[in-house]
CSV table of C-alpha atoms in Angstrom, one decimal:
chain,number,residue,atom,x,y,z
W,1,MET,CA,-7.0,-27.9,4.3
W,2,ASN,CA,-7.2,-27.5,8.1
W,3,ASN,CA,-4.1,-25.9,9.7
W,4,PRO,CA,-3.3,-25.0,13.3
W,5,PRO,CA,-4.0,-21.4,14.1
W,6,TRP,CA,-1.2,-18.9,13.7
W,7,PRO,CA,1.5,-19.7,16.3
W,8,LYS,CA,2.2,-17.4,19.2
W,9,GLY,CA,3.4,-14.1,18.0
W,10,LYS,CA,2.2,-10.7,16.9
W,11,LYS,CA,-0.4,-10.1,14.3
W,12,LEU,CA,0.4,-6.6,13.0
W,13,VAL,CA,-1.8,-4.6,10.7
W,14,HIS,CA,0.3,-2.4,8.3
W,15,LEU,CA,-0.7,1.2,8.0
W,16,ASP,CA,0.9,2.6,4.8
W,17,LEU,CA,0.6,6.3,5.1
W,18,LYS,CA,2.4,7.4,2.0
W,19,GLY,CA,-1.0,7.7,0.3
W,20,ALA,CA,-4.5,8.5,1.5
W,21,PRO,CA,-3.5,9.2,5.1
W,22,PRO,CA,-6.7,8.9,7.2
W,23,ARG,CA,-7.9,11.9,9.2
W,24,VAL,CA,-7.0,11.4,12.8
W,25,GLY,CA,-10.6,10.8,13.9
W,26,TYR,CA,-11.0,8.1,11.3
W,27,LEU,CA,-7.5,6.7,12.2
W,28,HIS,CA,-8.7,6.1,15.8
W,29,LYS,CA,-11.8,4.4,14.6
W,30,LEU,CA,-9.7,2.1,12.4
W,31,ILE,CA,-7.3,1.3,15.3
W,32,GLU,CA,-10.3,0.4,17.5
W,33,LEU,CA,-11.6,-1.9,14.8
W,34,PHE,CA,-8.2,-3.6,14.3
W,35,SER,CA,-8.1,-4.5,18.0
W,36,ARG,CA,-11.7,-5.8,17.8
W,37,LEU,CA,-10.9,-7.9,14.8
W,38,GLY,CA,-8.0,-9.7,16.6
W,39,ALA,CA,-4.8,-7.7,15.8
W,40,ASP,CA,-2.3,-6.9,18.5
W,41,GLY,CA,0.0,-4.5,16.8
W,42,LEU,CA,0.5,-1.9,14.1
W,43,LEU,CA,3.3,-1.6,11.6
W,44,VAL,CA,3.2,2.1,10.8
W,45,GLU,CA,5.0,3.3,7.6
W,46,TYR,CA,4.8,7.1,8.0
W,47,GLU,CA,7.0,8.3,5.1
W,48,ASP,CA,6.2,11.9,4.5
W,49,MET,CA,3.3,12.0,7.1
W,50,PHE,CA,5.8,12.0,10.0
W,51,PRO,CA,6.4,15.5,11.5
W,52,TYR,CA,10.1,15.7,10.8
W,53,GLU,CA,11.7,18.8,12.2
W,54,GLY,CA,14.8,20.9,11.6
W,55,ASP,CA,16.7,20.2,8.5
W,56,LEU,CA,14.4,17.2,7.8
W,57,LYS,CA,11.2,19.3,7.7
W,58,LEU,CA,11.5,19.3,3.9
W,59,LEU,CA,10.5,15.6,4.0
W,60,GLN,CA,7.0,16.4,5.2
W,61,ALA,CA,4.1,16.1,2.7
W,62,THR,CA,3.1,19.2,0.8
W,63,GLN,CA,-0.1,18.1,-0.9
W,64,HIS,CA,-1.7,17.8,2.6
W,65,PRO,CA,-0.4,18.5,6.1
W,66,ALA,CA,1.7,15.8,7.8
W,67,TYR,CA,0.5,14.6,11.1
W,68,SER,CA,1.5,16.8,14.0
W,69,ARG,CA,3.6,15.6,16.9
W,70,GLU,CA,0.5,15.6,19.1
W,71,GLU,CA,-1.5,13.5,16.6
W,72,VAL,CA,1.3,10.9,16.3
W,73,SER,CA,1.4,10.7,20.1
W,74,SER,CA,-2.4,10.4,20.4
W,75,MET,CA,-2.4,7.7,17.8
W,76,GLN,CA,0.2,5.7,19.8
W,77,GLN,CA,-1.6,6.2,23.1
W,78,PHE,CA,-4.9,5.2,21.7
W,79,ALA,CA,-3.4,2.1,20.1
W,80,GLN,CA,-1.7,1.1,23.3
W,81,SER,CA,-5.0,1.6,25.2
W,82,LYS,CA,-6.5,-1.0,22.8
W,83,GLY,CA,-3.6,-3.5,23.4
W,84,LEU,CA,-1.8,-2.7,20.1
W,85,GLU,CA,2.0,-2.4,20.0
W,86,VAL,CA,3.2,0.3,17.5
W,87,ILE,CA,6.2,-0.6,15.3
W,88,PRO,CA,7.3,2.3,13.1
W,89,LEU,CA,8.9,1.5,9.7
W,90,VAL,CA,11.7,3.8,8.5
W,91,GLN,CA,13.2,3.0,5.1
W,92,THR,CA,17.0,3.1,5.2
W,93,PHE,CA,18.2,1.8,1.7
W,94,GLY,CA,15.5,1.2,-1.0
W,95,HIS,CA,12.2,3.0,-1.4
W,96,MET,CA,13.6,6.3,-0.2
W,97,GLU,CA,11.8,8.2,-2.9
W,98,PHE,CA,10.2,10.6,-0.5
W,99,VAL,CA,13.6,11.6,0.7
W,100,LEU,CA,15.8,11.5,-2.4
W,101,LYS,CA,13.3,13.3,-4.7
W,102,HIS,CA,14.4,16.5,-3.0
W,103,GLY,CA,17.1,18.4,-4.9
W,104,ALA,CA,19.0,19.1,-1.7
W,105,LEU,CA,19.4,15.4,-1.1
W,106,SER,CA,19.7,14.1,-4.6
W,107,SER,CA,23.5,13.7,-4.3
W,108,LEU,CA,22.8,10.8,-1.9
W,109,ARG,CA,21.2,8.7,-4.7
W,110,GLU,CA,22.9,5.5,-5.9
W,111,THR,CA,22.3,6.7,-9.5
W,112,ALA,CA,20.9,10.1,-10.6
W,113,SER,CA,18.0,8.4,-12.4
W,114,CYS,CA,16.9,6.2,-9.5
W,115,ILE,CA,15.4,8.3,-6.7
W,116,GLY,CA,14.5,5.3,-4.5
W,117,THR,CA,18.0,3.9,-3.7
W,118,LEU,CA,20.4,5.5,-1.3
W,119,THR,CA,24.1,5.3,-2.0
W,120,PRO,CA,25.8,3.2,0.7
W,121,HIS,CA,29.1,5.1,0.4
W,122,ARG,CA,28.5,8.5,2.0
W,123,GLU,CA,28.8,9.3,5.7
W,124,GLU,CA,26.1,12.0,5.2
W,125,GLY,CA,23.8,9.2,4.1
W,126,LEU,CA,24.2,7.4,7.4
W,127,GLN,CA,23.9,10.6,9.3
W,128,LEU,CA,20.6,11.4,7.5
W,129,LEU,CA,19.2,7.9,8.4
W,130,MET,CA,20.2,8.2,12.0
W,131,GLU,CA,18.6,11.6,12.3
W,132,MET,CA,15.4,10.3,10.7
W,133,MET,CA,15.3,7.3,13.1
W,134,LYS,CA,16.2,9.5,16.1
W,135,GLN,CA,13.2,11.7,15.5
W,136,VAL,CA,10.9,8.7,15.1
W,137,VAL,CA,12.2,6.9,18.1
W,138,GLU,CA,12.0,10.0,20.3
W,139,LEU,CA,8.3,10.4,19.4
W,140,HIS,CA,7.7,6.8,20.3
W,141,PRO,CA,8.6,6.5,24.0
W,142,GLY,CA,9.1,3.0,25.2
W,143,LEU,CA,9.6,1.7,21.6
W,144,LYS,CA,10.4,-2.0,21.6
W,145,THR,CA,10.8,-2.7,17.8
W,146,LEU,CA,11.8,-0.7,14.8
W,147,HIS,CA,11.5,-1.8,11.1
W,148,ILE,CA,14.4,-0.5,8.9
W,149,GLY,CA,12.9,-1.5,5.5
W,150,ALA,CA,15.7,-2.3,3.1
W,151,ASP,CA,13.6,-4.0,0.4
W,152,GLU,CA,13.8,-3.6,-3.4
W,153,VAL,CA,17.1,-1.8,-3.5
W,154,TYR,CA,17.0,-1.2,-7.2
W,155,LEU,CA,20.2,-0.5,-9.3
W,156,LEU,CA,22.5,-1.2,-6.3
W,157,GLY,CA,26.0,-1.4,-7.7
W,158,GLU,CA,25.3,0.8,-10.7
W,159,GLY,CA,26.5,4.1,-9.1
W,160,GLU,CA,30.1,5.2,-9.8
W,161,GLU,CA,31.2,4.9,-6.2
W,162,SER,CA,29.7,1.4,-6.1
W,163,LYS,CA,31.5,0.4,-9.3
W,164,LEU,CA,34.7,1.6,-7.8
W,165,TRP,CA,34.0,-0.4,-4.6
W,166,LEU,CA,33.1,-3.5,-6.6
W,167,SER,CA,36.3,-3.2,-8.7
W,168,SER,CA,38.3,-4.7,-5.7
W,169,PRO,CA,38.8,-8.5,-6.0
W,170,GLU,CA,36.1,-10.7,-4.5
W,171,ARG,CA,33.7,-7.9,-3.7
W,172,THR,CA,30.0,-8.5,-4.7
W,173,VAL,CA,26.8,-6.6,-4.8
W,174,GLU,CA,25.5,-9.0,-2.0
W,175,GLN,CA,28.4,-7.8,0.2
W,176,LEU,CA,27.7,-4.2,-0.7
W,177,PHE,CA,24.1,-4.6,0.4
W,178,LEU,CA,25.0,-6.4,3.6
W,179,SER,CA,27.7,-4.0,4.6
W,180,HIS,CA,25.2,-1.1,4.5
W,181,VAL,CA,22.4,-2.8,6.4
W,182,THR,CA,24.9,-4.1,9.0
W,183,ARG,CA,26.2,-0.6,9.4
W,184,VAL,CA,22.7,0.8,9.9
W,185,ALA,CA,21.5,-1.9,12.2
W,186,GLY,CA,24.8,-1.7,14.2
W,187,ALA,CA,24.3,2.1,14.6
W,188,VAL,CA,20.7,1.6,15.7
W,189,LYS,CA,21.7,-1.1,18.3
W,190,ALA,CA,24.6,1.1,19.6
W,191,THR,CA,22.2,4.0,20.1
W,192,TRP,CA,19.2,2.1,21.3
W,193,PRO,CA,20.4,-1.3,22.7
W,194,ASN,CA,17.0,-2.5,23.8
W,195,ILE,CA,15.2,-2.0,20.5
W,196,SER,CA,14.7,-5.1,18.3
W,197,ILE,CA,15.3,-4.5,14.5
W,198,ILE,CA,13.2,-5.9,11.7
W,199,MET,CA,14.1,-5.7,8.0
W,200,TRP,CA,12.6,-7.0,4.8
W,201,ASP,CA,14.2,-10.1,3.5
W,202,ASP,CA,14.0,-10.0,-0.3
W,203,MET,CA,17.5,-8.7,-1.0
W,204,MET,CA,18.9,-11.7,0.9
W,205,ARG,CA,16.9,-14.5,-0.7
W,206,GLU,CA,19.6,-15.7,-3.1
W,207,MET,CA,22.4,-15.4,-0.5
W,208,SER,CA,24.1,-18.4,1.0
W,209,PRO,CA,24.0,-19.1,4.7
W,210,GLU,CA,27.8,-18.6,4.7
W,211,THR,CA,27.5,-15.1,3.2
W,212,LEU,CA,24.8,-14.2,5.8
W,213,LYS,CA,26.9,-15.6,8.7
W,214,ALA,CA,29.9,-13.6,7.6
W,215,SER,CA,27.9,-10.3,7.2
W,216,GLY,CA,27.7,-9.4,10.9
W,217,LEU,CA,23.9,-9.3,10.7
W,218,VAL,CA,23.4,-12.2,13.0
W,219,GLY,CA,22.1,-10.9,16.4
W,220,LEU,CA,21.3,-7.5,14.9
W,221,VAL,CA,18.2,-8.0,12.8
W,222,GLN,CA,15.1,-10.2,12.4
W,223,PRO,CA,14.2,-10.8,8.7
W,224,MET,CA,10.6,-10.3,7.6
W,225,LEU,CA,9.9,-12.6,4.7
W,226,TRP,CA,7.1,-11.2,2.5
W,227,ASP,CA,5.0,-12.9,-0.1
W,228,TYR,CA,1.6,-11.6,-1.1
W,229,THR,CA,0.6,-14.1,-3.8
W,230,PRO,CA,-2.5,-16.4,-3.5
W,231,ASN,CA,-0.3,-19.3,-4.8
W,232,LEU,CA,2.6,-18.7,-2.4
W,233,ASP,CA,5.1,-21.6,-2.8
W,234,VAL,CA,4.9,-23.2,0.6
W,235,GLU,CA,7.9,-25.5,0.2
W,236,LYS,CA,10.2,-22.7,-1.1
W,237,THR,CA,9.1,-20.3,1.6
W,238,VAL,CA,9.8,-22.9,4.3
W,239,SER,CA,13.2,-23.5,2.8
W,240,LEU,CA,14.0,-19.8,2.9
W,241,LEU,CA,13.0,-19.6,6.6
W,242,GLU,CA,15.1,-22.6,7.4
W,243,LYS,CA,18.1,-21.1,5.5
W,244,TYR,CA,17.9,-17.9,7.5
W,245,CYS,CA,17.7,-20.0,10.7
W,246,SER,CA,20.7,-22.0,9.7
W,247,ALA,CA,22.6,-18.8,9.1
W,248,GLY,CA,21.9,-17.7,12.7
W,249,LEU,CA,18.9,-15.5,11.9
W,250,SER,CA,16.4,-17.7,13.7
W,251,ASP,CA,14.0,-14.9,14.9
W,252,VAL,CA,12.0,-14.2,11.8
W,253,TRP,CA,8.7,-12.6,10.7
W,254,ALA,CA,6.2,-13.3,7.9
W,255,ALA,CA,4.4,-10.7,5.9
W,256,SER,CA,1.1,-11.3,4.1
W,257,SER,CA,-1.3,-9.0,2.3
W,258,PHE,CA,-5.0,-8.0,2.8
W,259,LYS,CA,-4.9,-5.2,0.1
W,260,GLY,CA,-2.6,-3.3,-2.2
W,261,SER,CA,-0.9,-6.2,-3.9
W,262,THR,CA,-3.2,-7.3,-6.7
W,263,CYS,CA,-2.5,-4.5,-9.2
W,264,VAL,CA,-1.0,-1.0,-8.9
W,265,HIS,CA,-4.4,0.7,-9.6
W,266,THR,CA,-6.9,-1.8,-8.1
W,267,CYS,CA,-9.9,-0.1,-6.4
W,268,VAL,CA,-11.9,-3.0,-5.0
W,269,PRO,CA,-10.0,-6.0,-3.4
W,270,SER,CA,-10.9,-9.6,-3.7
W,271,THR,CA,-11.2,-11.1,-0.2
W,272,ARG,CA,-10.8,-14.6,-1.7
W,273,ARG,CA,-7.5,-13.8,-3.2
W,274,HIS,CA,-6.1,-12.5,0.1
W,275,LEU,CA,-7.6,-15.4,2.0
W,276,GLN,CA,-5.7,-17.8,-0.2
W,277,ASN,CA,-2.4,-16.0,0.6
W,278,HIS,CA,-3.1,-16.3,4.4
W,279,GLU,CA,-4.1,-20.0,4.1
W,280,ARG,CA,-0.7,-20.6,2.4
W,281,TRP,CA,1.1,-18.7,5.2
W,282,LEU,CA,-0.7,-21.0,7.8
W,283,GLN,CA,0.8,-24.0,5.9
W,284,VAL,CA,4.2,-22.4,6.1
W,285,ALA,CA,3.9,-21.8,9.8
W,286,ALA,CA,2.8,-25.4,10.4
W,287,SER,CA,5.7,-26.8,8.3
W,288,VAL,CA,8.8,-25.0,9.7
W,289,SER,CA,11.0,-26.6,12.2
W,290,ALA,CA,10.9,-25.7,15.9
W,291,ALA,CA,14.3,-24.0,15.5
W,292,VAL,CA,12.6,-21.3,13.4
W,293,ARG,CA,11.2,-18.8,15.9
W,294,LEU,CA,8.3,-17.0,14.2
W,295,GLN,CA,7.9,-13.6,15.9
W,296,GLY,CA,4.7,-12.8,14.2
W,297,ILE,CA,3.1,-11.8,10.9
W,298,ALA,CA,2.4,-8.4,9.3
W,299,LEU,CA,-0.8,-8.1,7.3
W,300,THR,CA,0.3,-5.5,4.8
W,301,GLY,CA,-2.1,-3.1,3.3
W,302,TRP,CA,-0.2,-1.1,0.7
W,303,GLN,CA,-1.6,2.2,-0.3
W,304,ARG,CA,0.9,2.8,-3.1
W,305,TYR,CA,3.5,0.5,-4.6
W,306,ASP,CA,5.9,3.3,-4.0
W,307,HIS,CA,5.9,7.0,-3.2
W,308,LEU,CA,5.3,8.0,-6.8
W,309,SER,CA,2.8,5.4,-7.9
W,310,VAL,CA,-1.0,5.7,-8.0
W,311,LEU,CA,-3.3,4.9,-5.1
W,312,CYS,CA,-4.2,1.2,-4.4
W,313,GLU,CA,-7.5,0.2,-2.7
W,314,LEU,CA,-8.6,2.6,0.1
W,315,MET,CA,-8.9,1.1,3.6
W,316,PRO,CA,-12.7,1.1,3.8
W,317,ALA,CA,-13.1,-1.2,0.8
W,318,ALA,CA,-10.5,-3.5,2.2
W,319,LEU,CA,-11.8,-3.9,5.8
W,320,PRO,CA,-13.9,-7.1,5.0
W,321,SER,CA,-10.7,-8.6,3.5
W,322,LEU,CA,-8.6,-7.6,6.6
W,323,ALA,CA,-11.3,-9.0,9.0
W,324,ALA,CA,-11.5,-12.3,7.1
W,325,CYS,CA,-7.7,-12.7,6.9
W,326,LEU,CA,-7.3,-12.0,10.7
W,327,GLN,CA,-10.0,-14.5,11.6
W,328,THR,CA,-8.4,-17.1,9.3
W,329,LEU,CA,-5.1,-16.7,11.1
W,330,ILE,CA,-6.8,-16.9,14.5
W,331,LEU,CA,-8.9,-20.0,13.7
W,332,GLY,CA,-6.5,-21.8,11.2
W,333,GLN,CA,-8.8,-21.7,8.3
W,334,PHE,CA,-11.6,-19.6,6.8
W,335,SER,CA,-14.3,-21.7,8.3
W,336,ALA,CA,-18.0,-21.1,8.8
W,337,GLU,CA,-17.1,-19.7,12.2
W,338,ALA,CA,-14.6,-17.3,10.7
W,339,GLN,CA,-17.2,-16.1,8.3
W,340,ARG,CA,-19.8,-15.7,11.0
W,341,ARG,CA,-17.4,-13.6,13.1
W,342,VAL,CA,-16.5,-11.3,10.2
W,343,THR,CA,-20.1,-10.7,9.1
W,344,GLU,CA,-21.3,-10.1,12.7
W,345,ARG,CA,-18.5,-7.9,13.7
W,346,LEU,CA,-18.7,-5.7,10.6
W,347,GLY,CA,-22.5,-6.0,10.2
W,348,ILE,CA,-22.3,-7.2,6.6
W,349,PRO,CA,-23.9,-10.1,4.7
W,350,SER,CA,-20.7,-11.1,2.8
W,351,VAL,CA,-16.9,-11.0,3.3
W,352,GLU,CA,-16.6,-9.8,-0.3
W,353,VAL,CA,-17.0,-6.0,-0.3
W,354,GLU,CA,-18.6,-6.2,-3.8
W,355,ASP,CA,-21.5,-8.1,-2.2
W,356,ILE,CA,-22.2,-6.0,0.9
W,357,GLY,CA,-24.9,-3.9,-0.7
W,358,SER,CA,-26.1,-0.5,0.4
W,359,THR,CA,-27.5,0.4,3.8
W,360,SER,CA,-28.6,3.4,5.8
W,361,ALA,CA,-27.1,2.0,9.0
W,362,ASP,CA,-24.4,4.0,10.8
W,363,ASP,CA,-20.8,2.9,10.5
W,364,THR,CA,-20.1,2.0,14.1
W,365,LEU,CA,-19.3,-1.6,13.3
W,366,PHE,CA,-17.7,-0.8,9.9
W,367,PRO,CA,-16.1,2.6,9.9
W,368,GLY,CA,-16.1,3.9,6.4
W,369,ARG,CA,-18.8,1.5,5.1
W,370,ARG,CA,-20.5,4.2,3.1
W,371,LEU,CA,-17.3,5.0,1.3
W,372,ALA,CA,-16.7,1.3,0.6
W,373,GLU,CA,-20.2,1.0,-0.9
W,374,LEU,CA,-19.8,4.1,-3.1
W,375,THR,CA,-16.4,2.9,-4.3
W,376,VAL,CA,-17.9,-0.5,-5.3
W,377,GLU,CA,-20.8,1.2,-7.1
W,378,LEU,CA,-18.7,3.8,-8.9
W,379,ASP,CA,-16.1,1.2,-9.9
W,380,ALA,CA,-18.8,-1.1,-11.4
W,381,LEU,CA,-20.3,1.9,-13.3
W,382,LEU,CA,-17.0,3.0,-14.7
W,383,ASN,CA,-16.1,-0.5,-15.7
W,384,SER,CA,-19.4,-1.2,-17.4
W,385,ASP,CA,-19.1,-1.9,-21.2
W,386,ASP,CA,-21.7,0.8,-21.8
W,387,ILE,CA,-19.5,3.5,-20.5
W,388,ARG,CA,-16.0,2.2,-21.0
W,389,LEU,CA,-16.6,1.2,-24.6
W,390,PHE,CA,-19.1,4.0,-25.5
W,391,ASP,CA,-16.9,5.7,-28.1
W,392,ASN,CA,-16.4,2.3,-29.8
W,393,ASN,CA,-20.0,1.4,-30.2
W,394,MET,CA,-21.6,1.0,-33.6
W,395,TYR,CA,-23.4,4.3,-33.7
W,396,VAL,CA,-20.5,6.4,-32.5
W,397,ARG,CA,-18.1,4.7,-34.9
W,398,GLY,CA,-20.6,4.7,-37.7
W,399,TRP,CA,-22.1,8.2,-37.5
W,400,PHE,CA,-20.0,10.3,-35.1
W,401,SER,CA,-16.4,9.1,-35.7
W,402,PRO,CA,-13.4,11.5,-35.5
W,403,PHE,CA,-13.7,11.8,-39.3
W,404,HIS,CA,-17.3,13.1,-39.0
W,405,ARG,CA,-16.5,15.4,-36.1
W,406,ARG,CA,-13.5,17.1,-37.8
W,407,ARG,CA,-15.6,17.7,-41.0
W,408,LYS,CA,-18.8,18.5,-39.2
W,409,MET,CA,-20.5,15.9,-41.4
W,410,VAL,CA,-23.1,14.5,-39.0
W,411,THR,CA,-26.6,13.0,-39.1
W,412,SER,CA,-28.6,15.0,-36.7
W,413,LEU,CA,-31.1,12.3,-35.7
W,414,ILE,CA,-28.5,9.7,-34.8
W,415,THR,CA,-26.0,12.1,-33.2
W,416,ARG,CA,-28.7,13.6,-31.0
W,417,GLN,CA,-29.4,10.1,-29.7
W,418,ILE,CA,-25.7,9.6,-29.1
W,419,HIS,CA,-25.5,12.9,-27.3
W,420,SER,CA,-28.5,12.0,-25.1
W,421,GLN,CA,-27.0,8.7,-24.1
W,422,ALA,CA,-23.6,10.2,-23.4
W,423,SER,CA,-25.1,12.9,-21.3
W,424,THR,CA,-27.2,10.4,-19.3
W,425,TYR,CA,-24.1,8.3,-18.5
W,426,LEU,CA,-22.1,11.4,-17.5
W,427,ALA,CA,-24.9,12.5,-15.2
W,428,ALA,CA,-25.0,9.1,-13.5
W,429,VAL,CA,-21.2,9.1,-13.0
W,430,GLN,CA,-21.2,12.7,-11.7
W,431,GLU,CA,-23.9,11.9,-9.2
W,432,LYS,CA,-21.8,9.0,-7.8
W,433,VAL,CA,-18.6,11.0,-7.9
W,434,GLU,CA,-20.1,13.9,-5.9
W,435,ALA,CA,-21.4,11.5,-3.2
W,436,LEU,CA,-18.0,9.7,-3.1
W,437,ARG,CA,-16.1,13.0,-2.9
W,438,GLU,CA,-18.3,14.1,0.0
W,439,GLU,CA,-17.8,10.9,1.9
W,440,MET,CA,-14.1,10.6,1.2
W,441,ALA,CA,-13.6,14.2,2.5
W,442,ARG,CA,-14.9,13.0,5.9
W,443,LEU,CA,-12.2,10.4,6.2
W,444,TYR,CA,-9.3,11.6,4.1
W,445,PRO,CA,-7.6,14.9,3.1
W,446,ASP,CA,-9.3,16.7,0.1
W,447,SER,CA,-6.2,15.9,-2.0
W,448,THR,CA,-7.0,12.2,-1.7
W,449,ALA,CA,-10.4,12.6,-3.3
W,450,GLU,CA,-8.9,14.8,-6.0
W,451,GLU,CA,-6.3,12.3,-6.8
W,452,TRP,CA,-8.6,9.3,-6.7
W,453,ILE,CA,-11.1,11.0,-9.0
W,454,GLU,CA,-8.5,12.2,-11.4
W,455,GLU,CA,-6.9,8.7,-11.6
W,456,HIS,CA,-10.0,6.5,-11.8
W,457,VAL,CA,-12.8,8.7,-13.1
W,458,SER,CA,-11.4,11.3,-15.4
W,459,PRO,CA,-9.8,8.9,-18.0
W,460,VAL,CA,-13.0,7.0,-18.3
W,461,VAL,CA,-15.4,9.9,-18.7
W,462,ALA,CA,-13.1,11.9,-21.0
W,463,PRO,CA,-14.3,10.2,-24.2
W,464,LEU,CA,-17.9,10.9,-23.2
W,465,GLN,CA,-17.2,14.5,-22.4
W,466,ARG,CA,-15.5,14.9,-25.8
W,467,ILE,CA,-18.5,13.5,-27.6
W,468,VAL,CA,-20.8,15.9,-25.8
W,469,GLU,CA,-18.5,18.9,-26.6
W,470,ASP,CA,-18.0,17.8,-30.2
W,471,PHE,CA,-21.8,17.4,-30.6
W,472,SER,CA,-22.4,21.0,-29.5
W,473,ALA,CA,-19.8,22.2,-32.0
W,474,CYS,CA,-21.2,20.2,-34.8
W,475,VAL,CA,-24.8,21.2,-34.2
W,476,THR,CA,-23.8,24.9,-33.9
W,477,GLU,CA,-21.9,24.8,-37.2
W,478,THR,CA,-24.6,22.8,-39.1
W,479,GLN,CA,-27.6,24.9,-38.0
W,480,PRO,CA,-29.5,26.3,-41.1
């Protein structure tokens, strides 16, 4: 289907820094590429990579250093020199795991067991949020827009203080949510009157226009409606945007996805899947009434589903997807011209990262290309039936089962063949792992490589390593 190009408004690339934060040199290369690909803004989710100071210093990452104040400033200046507006995102209700995980702040949780949701009842909570935002705003001089998060506020209403609040007649969880975000947004506006405020929309989707009108949010916030699915329901999404508009929230944003939304542990993204999501968003943009004022779209690239989940696809493997999605928005469809632009600007033969092959070319056009190639190669090796199902093949199950290994009852001829094959596979994986580790260390902190390998490689090779170790034990004990 042919759609008009994305209407006037920002095209933001989301930088999710709560996992695999790029080294500063690589971050600058990415920003330059984003500009070259057609983006005109960054939505930066710092989380624990922001250089919080004073009482908030405990929020900084410990597994690797947070960015310094100088590095944050240089990133902004570089982005601005490339024509990109920087919009920081500071969570203020849900997804506050990086804050509330700390024992000193645990009393501000909605429930003791849910470390992601802030209780909306404590004055200290609002003071904490305002200090976080104060430090972020002060380190972003000339800031025009701030995103206050507020998505996925799990277990809201389950805390004891919330239950007491809800015990009053006619009070609802919807009102509890709205009262908090209205209070936060009002405090932001009172402190920084010229800053526009964006918030995620999902907690408001079931609310009536009347409830939204009565909340006090109108004139304070701009909802950002997110949907990352390839089969996005266009009619339903248009209806939601029209509802917000009828409630007085006529300035709205969209949020799509170019990575980090397929599965919590995906390594290699499907460009086709993400293109379908953007094609649906183009249909939405073409279908809303003129009263709905689309301010722009954020192309999200989640690095984790939340602060404590595993890493999603790393940025290098997702750059073909991002490039294709941006060109689809710019041209209104993923046409032959869109494909030509992507392949020429990145210097690749295909928009699917799985099909770009290996090259000795430098990464000027495609920063991080070698890491993307190694990720694809290692992922394919780890997911091959030969390796993933090795301990379930006929020979292992038939002559080197756990029963045989425990009793040291093995047939030397067959088990030596099993050992040889397992050792060969382990060597092949190890060779790829070491190349990937070296390349990853150029672009990311060492802790990122350690985590990625432990999550994606170790569980797959563990059965092979056990077979090799058990073989040695069996052979030793059965020697004449």
